[in-house]
Amino acid sequence: MENRKERRQKEKESKKIKKKLDSENPTMSFQYEVNALQGFGPIINTYITITDEHKKLLEQSELPIPEPIRCRFLIDTGAYKTLVKHDIAEKSAIKLISTINPIQGIGVDTSGKSYIGRILFICESKRVPGAKHNIYVDTEIASGTLNDNKFIDGLIGRDVLQHFEIRYNGKTGKVVLVYQKK
Amino acid sequence: MSERLEKEKDYFVKNMIEWSKTHLYKFALIKEESLVGVYNTIQDAFNAGLSKYGLDDFFIKQIIPQETINVSFLGQNYAILKH
């Protein structure tokens, strides 16, 4: 009898927590030194990984599931699509779909390829201490040389940013990304 | 050894102008030298590719002549820092 009562209590609590989490707009805050933010732009660490459909196929084939790869991404409102370096795309094992994808930045990078993958953000809940939100956007991800620069692994473009509200405060160095639920 | 999706890429380049007359902005799903289907979204083309070919390679590309991805913010700062 006691067990049933305890179970009910636990179920009630977890429903309450789920409700709280569902009612929250997941928010990620980043604090930068003002000059660094102006000079380098907002660079964040987050993950690239395969989509659920791709994962399911790997599981069915009893193949290993690749771990998400943590990368340094520049939040780039000027980029039409999300882009990573070639080696990151290969390491993350996202699905290659095209080998023609010229990328225009400074000149044109003709080595561009296209993949389907997932950009994954993990952020702490403000309403439920200790709980985390897994936010993701499945999208076409381009790969390129990114001029071999050492500071970033990729760019988060408007295909992903369209799901967020972005607050950029150049005076304080604070950047906030608020996920907009569907 | 030939590069992955090379056949499909050549097939797309060869036919893209023709397809753009009737399927502009749609997404072509190609396997070897065959147009498997044309879809309204990349997600639809991807799901069709996965269900038909599983983990095998397949090619998806939007039918737009001379498409480039613009990443304009990758500007002077990073070019200068690189050197």
Short mmCIF file of C-alpha atoms in Angstrom, two decimals:
data_model
loop_
_atom_site.label_atom_id
_atom_site.label_comp_id
_atom_site.label_asym_id
_atom_site.label_seq_id
_atom_site.Cartn_x
_atom_site.Cartn_y
_atom_site.Cartn_z
CA MET A 1 0.00 0.00 0.00
CA GLU A 2 2.76 2.37 1.03
CA ASN A 3 4.63 1.63 -2.17
CA ARG A 4 1.66 2.56 -4.31
CA LYS A 5 1.24 5.80 -2.39
CA GLU A 6 4.93 6.61 -2.79
CA ARG A 7 4.78 5.85 -6.50
CA ARG A 8 1.77 8.11 -6.95
CA GLN A 9 3.55 10.87 -5.06
CA LYS A 10 6.61 10.51 -7.27
CA GLU A 11 4.50 10.54 -10.44
CA LYS A 12 2.76 13.67 -9.22
CA GLU A 13 6.08 15.36 -8.52
CA SER A 14 7.58 14.46 -11.87
CA LYS A 15 4.44 15.73 -13.65
CA LYS A 16 4.79 18.99 -11.74
CA ILE A 17 8.46 19.28 -12.75
CA LYS A 18 7.65 18.49 -16.39
CA LYS A 19 4.94 21.16 -16.39
CA LYS A 20 7.41 23.69 -14.98
CA LEU A 21 10.03 22.77 -17.60
CA ASP A 22 7.49 22.88 -20.43
CA SER A 23 6.35 26.33 -19.41
CA GLU A 24 9.90 27.70 -19.50
CA ASN A 25 11.58 29.26 -22.54
CA PRO A 26 15.08 27.76 -22.36
CA THR A 27 17.59 30.59 -22.06
CA MET A 28 21.36 30.61 -22.48
CA SER A 29 23.38 33.58 -21.23
CA PHE A 30 26.97 34.30 -22.20
CA GLN A 31 29.19 36.93 -20.65
CA TYR A 32 32.13 38.30 -22.65
CA GLU A 33 34.78 40.89 -22.09
CA VAL A 34 33.44 43.91 -24.02
CA ASN A 35 36.41 44.28 -26.38
CA ALA A 36 36.55 40.54 -27.05
CA LEU A 37 32.87 40.54 -27.98
CA GLN A 38 33.39 43.48 -30.31
CA GLY A 39 36.52 42.00 -31.86
CA PHE A 40 35.69 38.31 -32.16
CA GLY A 41 31.90 38.22 -31.98
CA PRO A 42 29.85 35.90 -29.76
CA ILE A 43 31.56 32.51 -29.73
CA ILE A 44 29.80 29.72 -27.84
CA ASN A 45 30.52 26.05 -27.13
CA THR A 46 27.85 23.63 -28.19
CA TYR A 47 27.37 20.27 -29.91
CA ILE A 48 26.96 18.82 -33.37
CA THR A 49 25.52 15.33 -33.77
CA ILE A 50 23.42 13.04 -35.95
CA THR A 51 19.61 13.21 -36.26
CA ASP A 52 17.22 10.75 -34.58
CA GLU A 53 16.36 9.10 -37.93
CA HIS A 54 20.05 8.52 -38.64
CA LYS A 55 20.60 7.20 -35.10
CA LYS A 56 17.70 4.75 -35.47
CA LEU A 57 19.24 3.30 -38.64
CA LEU A 58 22.60 2.84 -36.92
CA GLU A 59 20.89 1.09 -33.99
CA GLN A 60 18.98 -1.20 -36.35
CA SER A 61 22.25 -2.10 -38.07
CA GLU A 62 23.91 -2.63 -34.67
CA LEU A 63 26.53 -0.02 -35.53
CA PRO A 64 28.14 2.27 -32.95
CA ILE A 65 26.37 5.57 -32.25
CA PRO A 66 28.78 8.50 -32.57
CA GLU A 67 29.09 10.81 -29.57
CA PRO A 68 28.09 14.47 -30.04
CA ILE A 69 31.13 16.65 -30.80
CA ARG A 70 31.59 19.80 -28.77
CA CYS A 71 32.57 22.76 -30.96
CA ARG A 72 33.30 26.48 -30.78
CA PHE A 73 30.69 28.23 -32.90
CA LEU A 74 30.49 31.85 -33.86
CA ILE A 75 26.89 33.12 -33.68
CA ASP A 76 26.74 34.57 -37.18
CA THR A 77 23.57 36.42 -38.14
CA GLY A 78 25.26 37.16 -41.49
CA ALA A 79 25.47 33.48 -42.40
CA TYR A 80 22.60 32.01 -44.35
CA LYS A 81 23.36 28.46 -43.18
CA THR A 82 25.25 26.71 -40.41
CA LEU A 83 28.75 25.69 -41.35
CA VAL A 84 31.55 23.65 -39.78
CA LYS A 85 35.09 22.73 -40.76
CA HIS A 86 35.45 19.58 -42.86
CA ASP A 87 37.13 17.59 -40.06
CA ILE A 88 34.31 18.37 -37.61
CA ALA A 89 31.67 17.19 -40.09
CA GLU A 90 33.59 13.96 -40.63
CA LYS A 91 34.25 13.33 -36.91
CA SER A 92 30.62 13.90 -35.95
CA ALA A 93 29.53 11.33 -38.59
CA ILE A 94 26.57 13.43 -39.76
CA LYS A 95 25.05 12.30 -43.05
CA LEU A 96 26.76 13.55 -46.22
CA ILE A 97 24.23 14.58 -48.88
CA SER A 98 26.12 16.72 -51.37
CA THR A 99 29.64 17.48 -52.51
CA ILE A 100 28.87 20.71 -54.35
CA ASN A 101 28.29 23.61 -52.06
CA PRO A 102 30.36 26.69 -52.87
CA ILE A 103 30.75 28.91 -49.80
CA GLN A 104 31.08 32.63 -50.23
CA GLY A 105 32.91 34.66 -47.58
CA ILE A 106 36.24 36.04 -48.60
CA GLY A 107 36.42 34.64 -52.08
CA VAL A 108 34.62 31.36 -52.71
CA ASP A 109 35.46 28.07 -50.99
CA THR A 110 34.75 25.49 -53.66
CA SER A 111 35.53 22.55 -51.33
CA GLY A 112 32.13 23.00 -49.63
CA LYS A 113 30.01 19.94 -48.87
CA SER A 114 26.54 19.49 -47.37
CA TYR A 115 25.32 17.24 -44.58
CA ILE A 116 22.16 16.70 -42.57
CA GLY A 117 22.82 16.88 -38.86
CA ARG A 118 21.76 18.30 -35.54
CA ILE A 119 22.96 21.34 -33.60
CA LEU A 120 22.37 20.52 -29.95
CA PHE A 121 22.28 22.98 -27.06
CA ILE A 122 22.18 21.88 -23.44
CA CYS A 123 21.07 24.57 -21.04
CA GLU A 124 20.19 24.66 -17.37
CA SER A 125 16.65 25.31 -16.30
CA LYS A 126 16.10 28.51 -14.34
CA ARG A 127 12.86 27.19 -12.83
CA VAL A 128 13.90 23.67 -11.83
CA PRO A 129 17.31 23.58 -10.15
CA GLY A 130 19.52 20.82 -11.50
CA ALA A 131 17.32 20.12 -14.55
CA LYS A 132 18.57 20.67 -18.08
CA HIS A 133 16.91 21.40 -21.41
CA ASN A 134 18.11 19.63 -24.53
CA ILE A 135 17.32 21.96 -27.43
CA TYR A 136 18.15 20.96 -30.96
CA VAL A 137 17.72 22.01 -34.54
CA ASP A 138 18.01 19.43 -37.32
CA THR A 139 19.27 21.17 -40.42
CA GLU A 140 21.46 21.15 -43.49
CA ILE A 141 25.01 21.78 -42.32
CA ALA A 142 27.66 22.91 -44.77
CA SER A 143 31.33 22.08 -44.34
CA GLY A 144 34.23 24.13 -45.59
CA THR A 145 37.78 25.18 -44.82
CA LEU A 146 36.72 28.25 -42.80
CA ASN A 147 40.05 29.74 -43.86
CA ASP A 148 41.73 27.29 -41.42
CA ASN A 149 41.20 29.77 -38.60
CA LYS A 150 42.14 28.59 -35.12
CA PHE A 151 39.48 30.40 -33.14
CA ILE A 152 36.29 28.69 -34.22
CA ASP A 153 35.12 25.30 -35.51
CA GLY A 154 32.02 26.62 -37.20
CA LEU A 155 29.34 29.23 -37.65
CA ILE A 156 25.78 29.05 -36.41
CA GLY A 157 23.73 30.61 -39.18
CA ARG A 158 20.22 31.89 -39.60
CA ASP A 159 18.79 28.41 -40.24
CA VAL A 160 19.39 27.66 -36.54
CA LEU A 161 19.06 31.22 -35.22
CA GLN A 162 15.52 31.50 -36.61
CA HIS A 163 14.44 29.40 -33.62
CA PHE A 164 15.89 31.87 -31.08
CA GLU A 165 15.49 35.40 -29.87
CA ILE A 166 18.97 36.96 -29.63
CA ARG A 167 19.89 39.77 -27.25
CA TYR A 168 23.27 41.38 -27.80
CA ASN A 169 24.47 44.01 -25.36
CA GLY A 170 27.69 45.56 -26.61
CA LYS A 171 27.96 47.80 -23.53
CA THR A 172 27.90 45.02 -20.95
CA GLY A 173 29.27 42.16 -23.09
CA LYS A 174 26.20 40.02 -22.41
CA VAL A 175 24.62 37.87 -25.11
CA VAL A 176 21.41 35.94 -24.47
CA LEU A 177 19.79 33.28 -26.64
CA VAL A 178 16.16 32.47 -25.85
CA TYR A 179 14.73 29.41 -27.56
CA GLN A 180 11.35 30.04 -29.16
CA LYS A 181 9.17 27.00 -28.68
CA LYS A 182 7.14 25.83 -31.68
CA MET B 1 39.12 5.49 -55.79
CA SER B 2 36.46 7.99 -56.82
CA GLU B 3 35.12 10.52 -54.35
CA ARG B 4 31.81 9.83 -52.59
CA LEU B 5 28.72 11.03 -54.48
CA GLU B 6 30.80 12.00 -57.52
CA LYS B 7 28.50 10.24 -60.01
CA GLU B 8 25.44 11.88 -58.44
CA LYS B 9 27.13 15.29 -58.44
CA ASP B 10 27.97 15.04 -62.16
CA TYR B 11 24.44 13.88 -62.92
CA PHE B 12 22.98 16.84 -61.01
CA VAL B 13 25.25 19.38 -62.72
CA LYS B 14 24.42 17.91 -66.13
CA ASN B 15 20.64 18.09 -65.61
CA MET B 16 20.13 20.99 -63.22
CA ILE B 17 19.28 23.64 -65.86
CA GLU B 18 16.69 21.35 -67.40
CA TRP B 19 15.14 20.48 -64.02
CA SER B 20 15.07 24.14 -62.98
CA LYS B 21 12.50 24.82 -65.71
CA THR B 22 9.92 22.70 -63.91
CA HIS B 23 11.26 22.14 -60.36
CA LEU B 24 12.97 25.40 -59.38
CA TYR B 25 13.72 25.63 -55.61
CA LYS B 26 12.65 22.03 -54.99
CA PHE B 27 15.02 19.38 -53.61
CA ALA B 28 16.30 16.64 -55.88
CA LEU B 29 17.04 13.19 -54.43
CA ILE B 30 19.55 11.37 -56.65
CA LYS B 31 21.04 7.90 -56.47
CA GLU B 32 23.80 7.11 -58.96
CA GLU B 33 22.53 8.41 -62.31
CA SER B 34 18.85 8.53 -61.50
CA LEU B 35 16.54 11.23 -60.19
CA VAL B 36 14.63 9.34 -57.48
CA GLY B 37 12.27 12.18 -56.62
CA VAL B 38 11.72 15.90 -56.21
CA TYR B 39 10.56 17.22 -52.81
CA ASN B 40 9.34 20.50 -51.39
CA THR B 41 11.64 20.41 -48.35
CA ILE B 42 15.08 19.06 -47.63
CA GLN B 43 13.67 17.13 -44.67
CA ASP B 44 11.21 15.30 -46.95
CA ALA B 45 14.01 14.47 -49.40
CA PHE B 46 16.23 13.28 -46.52
CA ASN B 47 13.52 11.06 -45.02
CA ALA B 48 12.78 9.56 -48.44
CA GLY B 49 16.51 8.90 -48.96
CA LEU B 50 16.89 7.28 -45.54
CA SER B 51 13.85 5.05 -46.02
CA LYS B 52 14.96 3.95 -49.52
CA TYR B 53 18.72 3.65 -49.05
CA GLY B 54 19.29 3.53 -45.29
CA LEU B 55 22.92 4.18 -44.45
CA ASP B 56 24.06 4.03 -48.10
CA ASP B 57 25.05 7.26 -49.81
CA PHE B 58 22.42 9.35 -51.58
CA PHE B 59 22.58 12.88 -52.94
CA ILE B 60 20.25 15.79 -52.15
CA LYS B 61 20.53 19.25 -53.63
CA GLN B 62 18.20 22.17 -54.07
CA ILE B 63 17.54 22.97 -57.71
CA ILE B 64 18.92 26.49 -57.93
CA PRO B 65 21.37 27.56 -60.62
CA GLN B 66 24.72 28.82 -59.22
CA GLU B 67 23.87 28.61 -55.54
CA THR B 68 26.47 29.78 -53.04
CA ILE B 69 26.25 29.87 -49.26
CA ASN B 70 26.93 33.36 -48.03
CA VAL B 71 28.85 33.57 -44.76
CA SER B 72 29.66 37.25 -44.98
CA PHE B 73 30.52 37.67 -41.29
CA LEU B 74 33.63 35.58 -41.84
CA GLY B 75 35.18 38.87 -42.68
CA GLN B 76 38.34 40.85 -42.22
CA ASN B 77 38.89 39.95 -38.54
CA TYR B 78 39.37 36.26 -39.12
CA ALA B 79 41.36 36.74 -42.31
CA ILE B 80 43.76 39.04 -40.47
CA LEU B 81 44.02 36.83 -37.37
CA LYS B 82 44.85 33.81 -39.49
CA HIS B 83 48.10 35.44 -40.62
#
